[in-house]
PDB file of C-alpha atoms in Angstrom:
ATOM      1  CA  UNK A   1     -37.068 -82.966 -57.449  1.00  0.00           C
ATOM      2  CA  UNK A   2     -40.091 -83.971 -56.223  1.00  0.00           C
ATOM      3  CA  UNK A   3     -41.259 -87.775 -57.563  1.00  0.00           C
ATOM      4  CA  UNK A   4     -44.493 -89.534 -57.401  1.00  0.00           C
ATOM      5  CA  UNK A   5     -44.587 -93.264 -59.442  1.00  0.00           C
ATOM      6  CA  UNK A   6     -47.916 -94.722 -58.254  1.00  0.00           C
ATOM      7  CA  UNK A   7     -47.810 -98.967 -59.594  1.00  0.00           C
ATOM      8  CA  UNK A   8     -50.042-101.754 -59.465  1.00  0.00           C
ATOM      9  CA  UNK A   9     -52.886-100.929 -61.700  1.00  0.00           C
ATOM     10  CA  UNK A  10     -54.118-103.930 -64.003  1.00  0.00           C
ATOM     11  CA  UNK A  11     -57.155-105.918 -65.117  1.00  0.00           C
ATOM     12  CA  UNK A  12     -59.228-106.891 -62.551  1.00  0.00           C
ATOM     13  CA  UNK A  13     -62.734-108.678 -62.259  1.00  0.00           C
ATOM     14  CA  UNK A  14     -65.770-107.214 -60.840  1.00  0.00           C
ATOM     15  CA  UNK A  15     -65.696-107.788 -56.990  1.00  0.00           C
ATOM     16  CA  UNK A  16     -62.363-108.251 -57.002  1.00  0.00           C
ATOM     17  CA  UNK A  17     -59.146-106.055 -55.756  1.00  0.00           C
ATOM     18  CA  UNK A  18     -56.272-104.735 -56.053  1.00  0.00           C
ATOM     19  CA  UNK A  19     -53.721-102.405 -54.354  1.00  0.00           C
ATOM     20  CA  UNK A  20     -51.984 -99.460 -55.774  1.00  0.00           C
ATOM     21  CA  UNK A  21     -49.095 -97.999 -54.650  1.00  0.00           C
ATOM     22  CA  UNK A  22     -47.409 -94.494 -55.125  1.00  0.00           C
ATOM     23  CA  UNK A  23     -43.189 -94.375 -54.148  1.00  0.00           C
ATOM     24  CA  UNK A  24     -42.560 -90.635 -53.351  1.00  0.00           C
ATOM     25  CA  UNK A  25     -38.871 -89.290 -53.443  1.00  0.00           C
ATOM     26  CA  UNK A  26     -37.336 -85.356 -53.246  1.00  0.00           C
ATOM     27  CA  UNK A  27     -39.460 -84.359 -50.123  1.00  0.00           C
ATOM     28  CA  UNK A  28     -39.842 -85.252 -46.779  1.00  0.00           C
ATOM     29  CA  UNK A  29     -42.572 -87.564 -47.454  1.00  0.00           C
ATOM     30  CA  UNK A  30     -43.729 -87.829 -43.661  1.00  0.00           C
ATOM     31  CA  UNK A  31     -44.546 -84.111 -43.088  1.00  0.00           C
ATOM     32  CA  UNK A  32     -46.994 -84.476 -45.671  1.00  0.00           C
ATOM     33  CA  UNK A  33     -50.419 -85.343 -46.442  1.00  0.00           C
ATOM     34  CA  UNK A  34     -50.911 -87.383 -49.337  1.00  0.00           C
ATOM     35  CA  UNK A  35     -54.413 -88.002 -51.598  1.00  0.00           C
ATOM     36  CA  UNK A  36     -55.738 -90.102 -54.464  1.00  0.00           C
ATOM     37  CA  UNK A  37     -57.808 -88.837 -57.042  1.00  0.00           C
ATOM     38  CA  UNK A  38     -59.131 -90.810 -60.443  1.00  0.00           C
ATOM     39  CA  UNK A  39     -60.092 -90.144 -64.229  1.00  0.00           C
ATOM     40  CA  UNK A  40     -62.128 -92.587 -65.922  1.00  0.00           C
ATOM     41  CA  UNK A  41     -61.841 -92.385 -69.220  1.00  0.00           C
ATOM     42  CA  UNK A  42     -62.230 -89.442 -70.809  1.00  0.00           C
ATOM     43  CA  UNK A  43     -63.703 -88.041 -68.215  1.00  0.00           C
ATOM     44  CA  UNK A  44     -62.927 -85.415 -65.068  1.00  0.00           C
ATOM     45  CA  UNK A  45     -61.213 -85.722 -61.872  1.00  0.00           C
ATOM     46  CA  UNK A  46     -62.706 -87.020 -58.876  1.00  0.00           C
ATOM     47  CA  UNK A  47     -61.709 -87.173 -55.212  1.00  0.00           C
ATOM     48  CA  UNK A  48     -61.237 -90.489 -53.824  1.00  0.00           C
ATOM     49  CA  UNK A  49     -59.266 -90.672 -50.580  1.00  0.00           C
ATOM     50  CA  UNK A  50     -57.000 -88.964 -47.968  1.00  0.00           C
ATOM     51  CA  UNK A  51     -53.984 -90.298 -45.423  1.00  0.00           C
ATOM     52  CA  UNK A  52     -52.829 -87.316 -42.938  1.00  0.00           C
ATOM     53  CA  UNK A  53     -48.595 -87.263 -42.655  1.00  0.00           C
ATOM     54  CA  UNK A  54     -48.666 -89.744 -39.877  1.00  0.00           C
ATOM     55  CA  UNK A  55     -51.536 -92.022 -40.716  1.00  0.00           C
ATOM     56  CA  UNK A  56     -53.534 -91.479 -38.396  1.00  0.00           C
ATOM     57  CA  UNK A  57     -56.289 -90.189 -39.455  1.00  0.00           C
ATOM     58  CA  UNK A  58     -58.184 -90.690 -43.621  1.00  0.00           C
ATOM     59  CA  UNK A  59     -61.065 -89.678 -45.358  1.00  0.00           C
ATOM     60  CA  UNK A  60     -62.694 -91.083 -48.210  1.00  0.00           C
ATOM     61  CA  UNK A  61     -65.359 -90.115 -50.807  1.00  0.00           C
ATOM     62  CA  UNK A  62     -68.526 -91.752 -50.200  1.00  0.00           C
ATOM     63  CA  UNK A  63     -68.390 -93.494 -53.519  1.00  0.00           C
ATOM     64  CA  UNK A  64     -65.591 -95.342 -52.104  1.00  0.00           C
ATOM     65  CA  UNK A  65     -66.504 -95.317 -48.577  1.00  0.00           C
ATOM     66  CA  UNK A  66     -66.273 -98.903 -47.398  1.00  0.00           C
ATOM     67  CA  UNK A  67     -64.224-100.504 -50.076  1.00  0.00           C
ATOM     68  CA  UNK A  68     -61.194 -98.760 -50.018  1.00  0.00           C
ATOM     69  CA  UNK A  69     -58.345 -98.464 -47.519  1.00  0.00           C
ATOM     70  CA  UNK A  70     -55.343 -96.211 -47.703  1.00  0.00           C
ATOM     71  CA  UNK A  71     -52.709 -96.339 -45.999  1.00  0.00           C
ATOM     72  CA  UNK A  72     -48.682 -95.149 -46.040  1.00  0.00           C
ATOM     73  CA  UNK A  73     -45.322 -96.692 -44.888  1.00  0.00           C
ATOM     74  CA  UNK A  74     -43.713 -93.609 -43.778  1.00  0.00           C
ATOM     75  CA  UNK A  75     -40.066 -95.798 -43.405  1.00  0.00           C
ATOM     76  CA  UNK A  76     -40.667 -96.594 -47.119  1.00  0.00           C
ATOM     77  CA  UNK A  77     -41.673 -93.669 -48.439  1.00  0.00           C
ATOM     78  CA  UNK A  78     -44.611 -95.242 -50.006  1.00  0.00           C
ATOM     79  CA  UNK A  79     -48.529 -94.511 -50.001  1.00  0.00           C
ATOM     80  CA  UNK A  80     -51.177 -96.897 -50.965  1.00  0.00           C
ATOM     81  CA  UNK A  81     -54.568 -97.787 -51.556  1.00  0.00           C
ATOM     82  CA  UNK A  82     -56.218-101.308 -51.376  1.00  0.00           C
ATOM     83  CA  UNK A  83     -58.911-101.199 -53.160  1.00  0.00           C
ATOM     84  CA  UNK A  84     -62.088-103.973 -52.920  1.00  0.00           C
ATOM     85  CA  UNK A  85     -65.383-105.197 -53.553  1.00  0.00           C
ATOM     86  CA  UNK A  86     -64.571-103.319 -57.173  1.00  0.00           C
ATOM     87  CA  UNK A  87     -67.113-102.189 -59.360  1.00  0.00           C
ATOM     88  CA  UNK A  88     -67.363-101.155 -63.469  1.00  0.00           C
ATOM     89  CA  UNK A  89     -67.203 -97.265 -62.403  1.00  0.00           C
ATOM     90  CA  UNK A  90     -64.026 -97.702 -60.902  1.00  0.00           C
ATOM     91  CA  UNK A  91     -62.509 -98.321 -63.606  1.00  0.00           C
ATOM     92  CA  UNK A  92     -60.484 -94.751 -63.658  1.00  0.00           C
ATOM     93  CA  UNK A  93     -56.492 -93.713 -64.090  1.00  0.00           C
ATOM     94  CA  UNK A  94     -55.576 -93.195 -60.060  1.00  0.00           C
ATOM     95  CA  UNK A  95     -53.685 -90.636 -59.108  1.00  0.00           C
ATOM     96  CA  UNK A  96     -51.529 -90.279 -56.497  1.00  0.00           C
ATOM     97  CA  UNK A  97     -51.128 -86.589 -55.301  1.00  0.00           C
ATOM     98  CA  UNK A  98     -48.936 -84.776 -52.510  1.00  0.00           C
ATOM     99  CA  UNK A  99     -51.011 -81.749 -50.735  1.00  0.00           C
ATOM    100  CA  UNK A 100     -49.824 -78.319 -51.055  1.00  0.00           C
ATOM    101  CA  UNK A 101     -50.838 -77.570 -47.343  1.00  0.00           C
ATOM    102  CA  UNK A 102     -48.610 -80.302 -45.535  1.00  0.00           C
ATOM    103  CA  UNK A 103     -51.195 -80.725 -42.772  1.00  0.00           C
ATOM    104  CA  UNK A 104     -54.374 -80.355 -44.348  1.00  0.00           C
ATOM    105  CA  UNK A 105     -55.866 -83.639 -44.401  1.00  0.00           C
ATOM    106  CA  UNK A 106     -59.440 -83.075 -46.361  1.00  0.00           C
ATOM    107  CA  UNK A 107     -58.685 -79.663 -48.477  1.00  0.00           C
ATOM    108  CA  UNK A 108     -57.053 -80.802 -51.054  1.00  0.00           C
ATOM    109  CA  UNK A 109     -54.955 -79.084 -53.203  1.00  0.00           C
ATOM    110  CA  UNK A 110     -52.950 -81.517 -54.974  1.00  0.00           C
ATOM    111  CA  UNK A 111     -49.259 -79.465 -55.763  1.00  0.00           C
ATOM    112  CA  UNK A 112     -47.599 -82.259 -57.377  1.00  0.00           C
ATOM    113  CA  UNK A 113     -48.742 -85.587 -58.856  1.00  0.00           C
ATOM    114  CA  UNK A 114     -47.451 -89.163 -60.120  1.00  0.00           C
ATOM    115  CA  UNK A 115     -48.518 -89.848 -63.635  1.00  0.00           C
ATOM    116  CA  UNK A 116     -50.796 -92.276 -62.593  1.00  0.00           C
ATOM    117  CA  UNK A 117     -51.804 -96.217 -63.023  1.00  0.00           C
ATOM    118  CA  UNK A 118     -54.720 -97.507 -65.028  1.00  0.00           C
ATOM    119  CA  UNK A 119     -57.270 -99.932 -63.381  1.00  0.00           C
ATOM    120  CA  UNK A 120     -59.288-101.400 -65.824  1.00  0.00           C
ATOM    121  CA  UNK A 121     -62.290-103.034 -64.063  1.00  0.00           C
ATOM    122  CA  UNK A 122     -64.096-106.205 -66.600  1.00  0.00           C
ATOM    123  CA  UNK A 123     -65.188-109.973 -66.683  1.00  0.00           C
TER     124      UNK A 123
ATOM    125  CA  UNK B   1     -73.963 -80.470 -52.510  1.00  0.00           C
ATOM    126  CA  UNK B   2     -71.790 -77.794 -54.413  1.00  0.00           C
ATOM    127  CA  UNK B   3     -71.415 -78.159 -57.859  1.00  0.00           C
ATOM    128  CA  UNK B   4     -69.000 -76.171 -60.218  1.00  0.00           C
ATOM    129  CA  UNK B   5     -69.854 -75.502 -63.662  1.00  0.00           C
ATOM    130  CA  UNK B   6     -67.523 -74.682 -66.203  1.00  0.00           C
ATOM    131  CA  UNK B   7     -68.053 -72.577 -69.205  1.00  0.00           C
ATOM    132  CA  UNK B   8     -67.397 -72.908 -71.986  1.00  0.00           C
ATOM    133  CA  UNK B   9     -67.154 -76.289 -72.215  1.00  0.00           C
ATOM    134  CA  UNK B  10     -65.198 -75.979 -75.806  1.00  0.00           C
ATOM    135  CA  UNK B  11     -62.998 -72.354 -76.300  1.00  0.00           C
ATOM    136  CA  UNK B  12     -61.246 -72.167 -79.517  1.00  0.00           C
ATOM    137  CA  UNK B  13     -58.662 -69.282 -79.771  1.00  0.00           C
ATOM    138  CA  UNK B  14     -55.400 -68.584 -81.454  1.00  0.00           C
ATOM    139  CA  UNK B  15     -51.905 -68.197 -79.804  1.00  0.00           C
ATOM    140  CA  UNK B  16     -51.628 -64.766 -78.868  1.00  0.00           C
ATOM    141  CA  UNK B  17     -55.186 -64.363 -77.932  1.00  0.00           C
ATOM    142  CA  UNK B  18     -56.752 -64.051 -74.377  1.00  0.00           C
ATOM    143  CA  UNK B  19     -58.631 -66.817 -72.808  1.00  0.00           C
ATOM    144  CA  UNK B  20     -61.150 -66.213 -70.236  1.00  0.00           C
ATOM    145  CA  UNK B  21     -62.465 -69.618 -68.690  1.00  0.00           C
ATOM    146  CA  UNK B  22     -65.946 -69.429 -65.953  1.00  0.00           C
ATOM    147  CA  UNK B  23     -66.518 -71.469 -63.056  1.00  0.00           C
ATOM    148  CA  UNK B  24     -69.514 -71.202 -61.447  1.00  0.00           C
ATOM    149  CA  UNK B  25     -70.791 -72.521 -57.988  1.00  0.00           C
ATOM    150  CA  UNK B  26     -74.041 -73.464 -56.934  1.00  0.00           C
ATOM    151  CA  UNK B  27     -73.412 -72.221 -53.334  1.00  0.00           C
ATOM    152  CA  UNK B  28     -70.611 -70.020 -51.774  1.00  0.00           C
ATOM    153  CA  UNK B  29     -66.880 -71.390 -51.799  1.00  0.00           C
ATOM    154  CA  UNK B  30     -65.975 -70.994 -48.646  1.00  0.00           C
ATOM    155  CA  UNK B  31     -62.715 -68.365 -48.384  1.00  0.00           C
ATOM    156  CA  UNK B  32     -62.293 -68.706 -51.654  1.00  0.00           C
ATOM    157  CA  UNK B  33     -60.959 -72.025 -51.570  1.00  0.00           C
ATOM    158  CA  UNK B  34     -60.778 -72.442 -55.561  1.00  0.00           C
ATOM    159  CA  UNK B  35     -58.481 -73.915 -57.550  1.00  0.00           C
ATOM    160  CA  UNK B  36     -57.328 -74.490 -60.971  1.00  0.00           C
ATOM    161  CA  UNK B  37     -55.647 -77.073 -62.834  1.00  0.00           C
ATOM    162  CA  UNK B  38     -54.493 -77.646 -66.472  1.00  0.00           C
ATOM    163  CA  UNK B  39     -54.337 -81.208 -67.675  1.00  0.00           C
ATOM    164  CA  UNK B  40     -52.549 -82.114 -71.110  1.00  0.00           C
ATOM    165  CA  UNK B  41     -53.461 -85.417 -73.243  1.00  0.00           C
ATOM    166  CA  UNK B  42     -51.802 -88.212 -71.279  1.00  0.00           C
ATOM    167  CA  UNK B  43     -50.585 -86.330 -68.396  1.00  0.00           C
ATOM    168  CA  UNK B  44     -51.214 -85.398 -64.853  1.00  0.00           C
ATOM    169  CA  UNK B  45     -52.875 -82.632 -63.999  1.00  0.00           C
ATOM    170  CA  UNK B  46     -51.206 -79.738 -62.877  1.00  0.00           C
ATOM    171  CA  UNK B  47     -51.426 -77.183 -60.080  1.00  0.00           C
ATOM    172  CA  UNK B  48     -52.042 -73.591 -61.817  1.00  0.00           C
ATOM    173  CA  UNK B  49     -54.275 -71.689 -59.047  1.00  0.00           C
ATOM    174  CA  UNK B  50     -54.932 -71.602 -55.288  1.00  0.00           C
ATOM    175  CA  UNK B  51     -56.953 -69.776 -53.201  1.00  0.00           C
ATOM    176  CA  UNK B  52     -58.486 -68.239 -56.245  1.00  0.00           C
ATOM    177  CA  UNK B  53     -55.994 -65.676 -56.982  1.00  0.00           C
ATOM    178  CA  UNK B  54     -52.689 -67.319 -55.978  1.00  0.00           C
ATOM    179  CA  UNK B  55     -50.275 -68.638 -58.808  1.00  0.00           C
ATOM    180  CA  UNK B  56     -48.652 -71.965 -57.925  1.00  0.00           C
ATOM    181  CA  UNK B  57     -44.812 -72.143 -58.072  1.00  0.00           C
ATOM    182  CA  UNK B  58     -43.282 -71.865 -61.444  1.00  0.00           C
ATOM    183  CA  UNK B  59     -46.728 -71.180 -63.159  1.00  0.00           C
ATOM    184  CA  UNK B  60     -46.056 -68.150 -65.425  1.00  0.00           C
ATOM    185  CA  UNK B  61     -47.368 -65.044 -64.562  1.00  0.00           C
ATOM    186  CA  UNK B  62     -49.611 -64.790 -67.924  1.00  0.00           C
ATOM    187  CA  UNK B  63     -52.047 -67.179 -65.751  1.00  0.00           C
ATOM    188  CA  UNK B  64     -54.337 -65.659 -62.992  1.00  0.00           C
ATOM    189  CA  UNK B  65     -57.479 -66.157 -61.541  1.00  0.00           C
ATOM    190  CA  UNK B  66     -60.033 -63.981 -59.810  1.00  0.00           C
ATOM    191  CA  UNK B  67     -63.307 -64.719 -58.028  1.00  0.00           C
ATOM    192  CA  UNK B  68     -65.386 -64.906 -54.724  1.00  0.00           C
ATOM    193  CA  UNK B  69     -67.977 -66.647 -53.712  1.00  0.00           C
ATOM    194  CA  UNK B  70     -70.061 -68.275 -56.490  1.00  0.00           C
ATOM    195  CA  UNK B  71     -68.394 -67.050 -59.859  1.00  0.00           C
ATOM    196  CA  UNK B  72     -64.864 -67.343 -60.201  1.00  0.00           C
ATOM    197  CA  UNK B  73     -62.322 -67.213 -63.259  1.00  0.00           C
ATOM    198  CA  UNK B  74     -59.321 -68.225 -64.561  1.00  0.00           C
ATOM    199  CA  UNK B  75     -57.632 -65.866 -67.259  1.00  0.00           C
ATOM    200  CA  UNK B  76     -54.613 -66.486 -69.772  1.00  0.00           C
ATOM    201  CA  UNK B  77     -53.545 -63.221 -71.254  1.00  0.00           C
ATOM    202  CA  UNK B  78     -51.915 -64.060 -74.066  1.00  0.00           C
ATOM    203  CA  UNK B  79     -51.982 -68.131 -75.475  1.00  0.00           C
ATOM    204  CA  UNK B  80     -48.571 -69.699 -75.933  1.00  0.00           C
ATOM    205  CA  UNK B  81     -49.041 -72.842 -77.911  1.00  0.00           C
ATOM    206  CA  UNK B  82     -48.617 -75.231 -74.792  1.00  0.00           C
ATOM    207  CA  UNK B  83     -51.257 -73.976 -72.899  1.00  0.00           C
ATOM    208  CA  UNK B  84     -53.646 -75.570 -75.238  1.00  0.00           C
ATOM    209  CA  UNK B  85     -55.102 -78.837 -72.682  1.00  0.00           C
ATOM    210  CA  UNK B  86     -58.060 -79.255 -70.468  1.00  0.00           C
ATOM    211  CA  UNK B  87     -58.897 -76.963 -67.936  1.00  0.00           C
ATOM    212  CA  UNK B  88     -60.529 -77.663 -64.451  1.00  0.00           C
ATOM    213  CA  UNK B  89     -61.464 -75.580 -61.396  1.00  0.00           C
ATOM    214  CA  UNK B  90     -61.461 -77.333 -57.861  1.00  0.00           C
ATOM    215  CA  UNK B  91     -63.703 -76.348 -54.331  1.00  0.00           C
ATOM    216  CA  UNK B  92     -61.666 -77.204 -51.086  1.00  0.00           C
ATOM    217  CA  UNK B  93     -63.673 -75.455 -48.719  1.00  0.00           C
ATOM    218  CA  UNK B  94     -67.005 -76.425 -48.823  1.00  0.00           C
ATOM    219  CA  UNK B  95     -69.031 -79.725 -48.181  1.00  0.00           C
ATOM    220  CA  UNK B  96     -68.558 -82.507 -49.587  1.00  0.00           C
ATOM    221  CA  UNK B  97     -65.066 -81.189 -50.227  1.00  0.00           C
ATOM    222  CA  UNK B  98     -62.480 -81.657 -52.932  1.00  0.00           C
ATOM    223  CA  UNK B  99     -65.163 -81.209 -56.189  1.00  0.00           C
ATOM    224  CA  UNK B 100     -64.253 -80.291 -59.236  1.00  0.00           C
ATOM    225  CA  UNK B 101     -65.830 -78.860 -62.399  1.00  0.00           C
ATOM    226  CA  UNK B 102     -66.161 -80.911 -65.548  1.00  0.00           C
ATOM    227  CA  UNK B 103     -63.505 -79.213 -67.382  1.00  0.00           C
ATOM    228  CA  UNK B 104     -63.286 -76.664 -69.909  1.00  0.00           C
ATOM    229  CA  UNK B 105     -61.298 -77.761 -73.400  1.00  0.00           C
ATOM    230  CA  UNK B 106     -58.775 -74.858 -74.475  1.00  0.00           C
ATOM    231  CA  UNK B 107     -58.267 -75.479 -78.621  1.00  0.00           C
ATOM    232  CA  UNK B 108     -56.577 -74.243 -81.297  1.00  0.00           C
ATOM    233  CA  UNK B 109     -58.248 -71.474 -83.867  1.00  0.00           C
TER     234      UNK B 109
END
């Protein structure tokens, strides 16, 4: 069964960071592309970032362009995203999210997804 | 930039009942690179639609979606009581990739 648990979402103050990470289990976590997406609250999705199965290559969404890094530890099974210089409009449930097309690095299509960590961004 | 717009943004129906959700592009999707996802209170989203027309794994068969180029939609022929939840479409194929609509809200009658 395929398993996404993303962690390390919290209070944080403006300008400040934090890094999220997702443990993935029941696939073969290194053929695959992996993605974040966010929610703020009660609102929709948006596209934040993209690692290709080997790392070596990521995209990000311009709103995050600069600020954010992902990265993955193929060995541990684990992607992540270090997040800086944060801002109130961060503030968003993050998503971890496997890609249905293994190799696809910037389509997206997210086929299975962790149930996500809450990064509340406030003085 | 290509923006999807969902309609309606509220659909109140009874189980039993078909449910016809729009999403509309402001430029061509690229091959039909359209998704759709449902999202419950408190949950994840999940994968109903790719490629405008194909059903995900396990997604029953009363889901399906049609559409090309600017108009797409996704269609539940008859409403079970869990597919009540929030409904988004999703562009992969065009620039700046990965967009999705604002959602359409599926309710009970």
């Amino acid at each position: 069964e395929v398993q996404l648990v993303e962690s390390g979402g919290g209070l944080v103050q403006p300008g400040g960071s934090l890094r999220l990470s997702c443990a993935a289990s029941g696939f073969t976590f290194s053929s695959y592309a992996m993605h974040w997406v966010r929610q703020a609250p009660g609102k929709g999705l948006e596209y934040v970032s993209a690692i290709s199965s080997n790392g070596g290559s990521t995209y990000y969404a311009n709103s995050v362009k600069g600020r954010f890094t992902i990265s993955r530890d193929n060995s541990k099974n684990t992607l992540y995203l270090q997040m800086g210089s944060l801002r109130a409009e961060d503030m968003a449930v993050y998503y971890c999210a496997r890609g249905l097309f293994k190799q696809w690095l910037v389509p997206f299509v997210g086929d299975y997804w962790g149930q996500g960590t809450l990064v509340t961004v406030s003085s | 930039e290509i923006v999807l717009t969902q309609s309606p943004g509220t659909l109140s129906l009874s189980p039993g009942e078909r449910a016809t959700l729009s999403c509309r592009a402001s430029q061509s999707v690229s091959s039909s690179y359209l998704a759709w996802y449902q999202q419950k209170p408190g949950q994840a989203p999940r994968l109903l639609i790719y490629g405008a027309s194909s059903r995900a794994t396990g997604i029953p068969d009363r889901f399906s979606g049609s559409g090309s180029g600017t108009d797409f939609t996704l269609t539940i022929s008859r409403l079970e009581p869990e597919d009540f939840a929030v409904y988004y479409c999703q562009q992969y194929g065009s620039s700046p990739p990965n967009t999705f609509g604002q959602g359409t809200r599926l309710e009970i009658k």
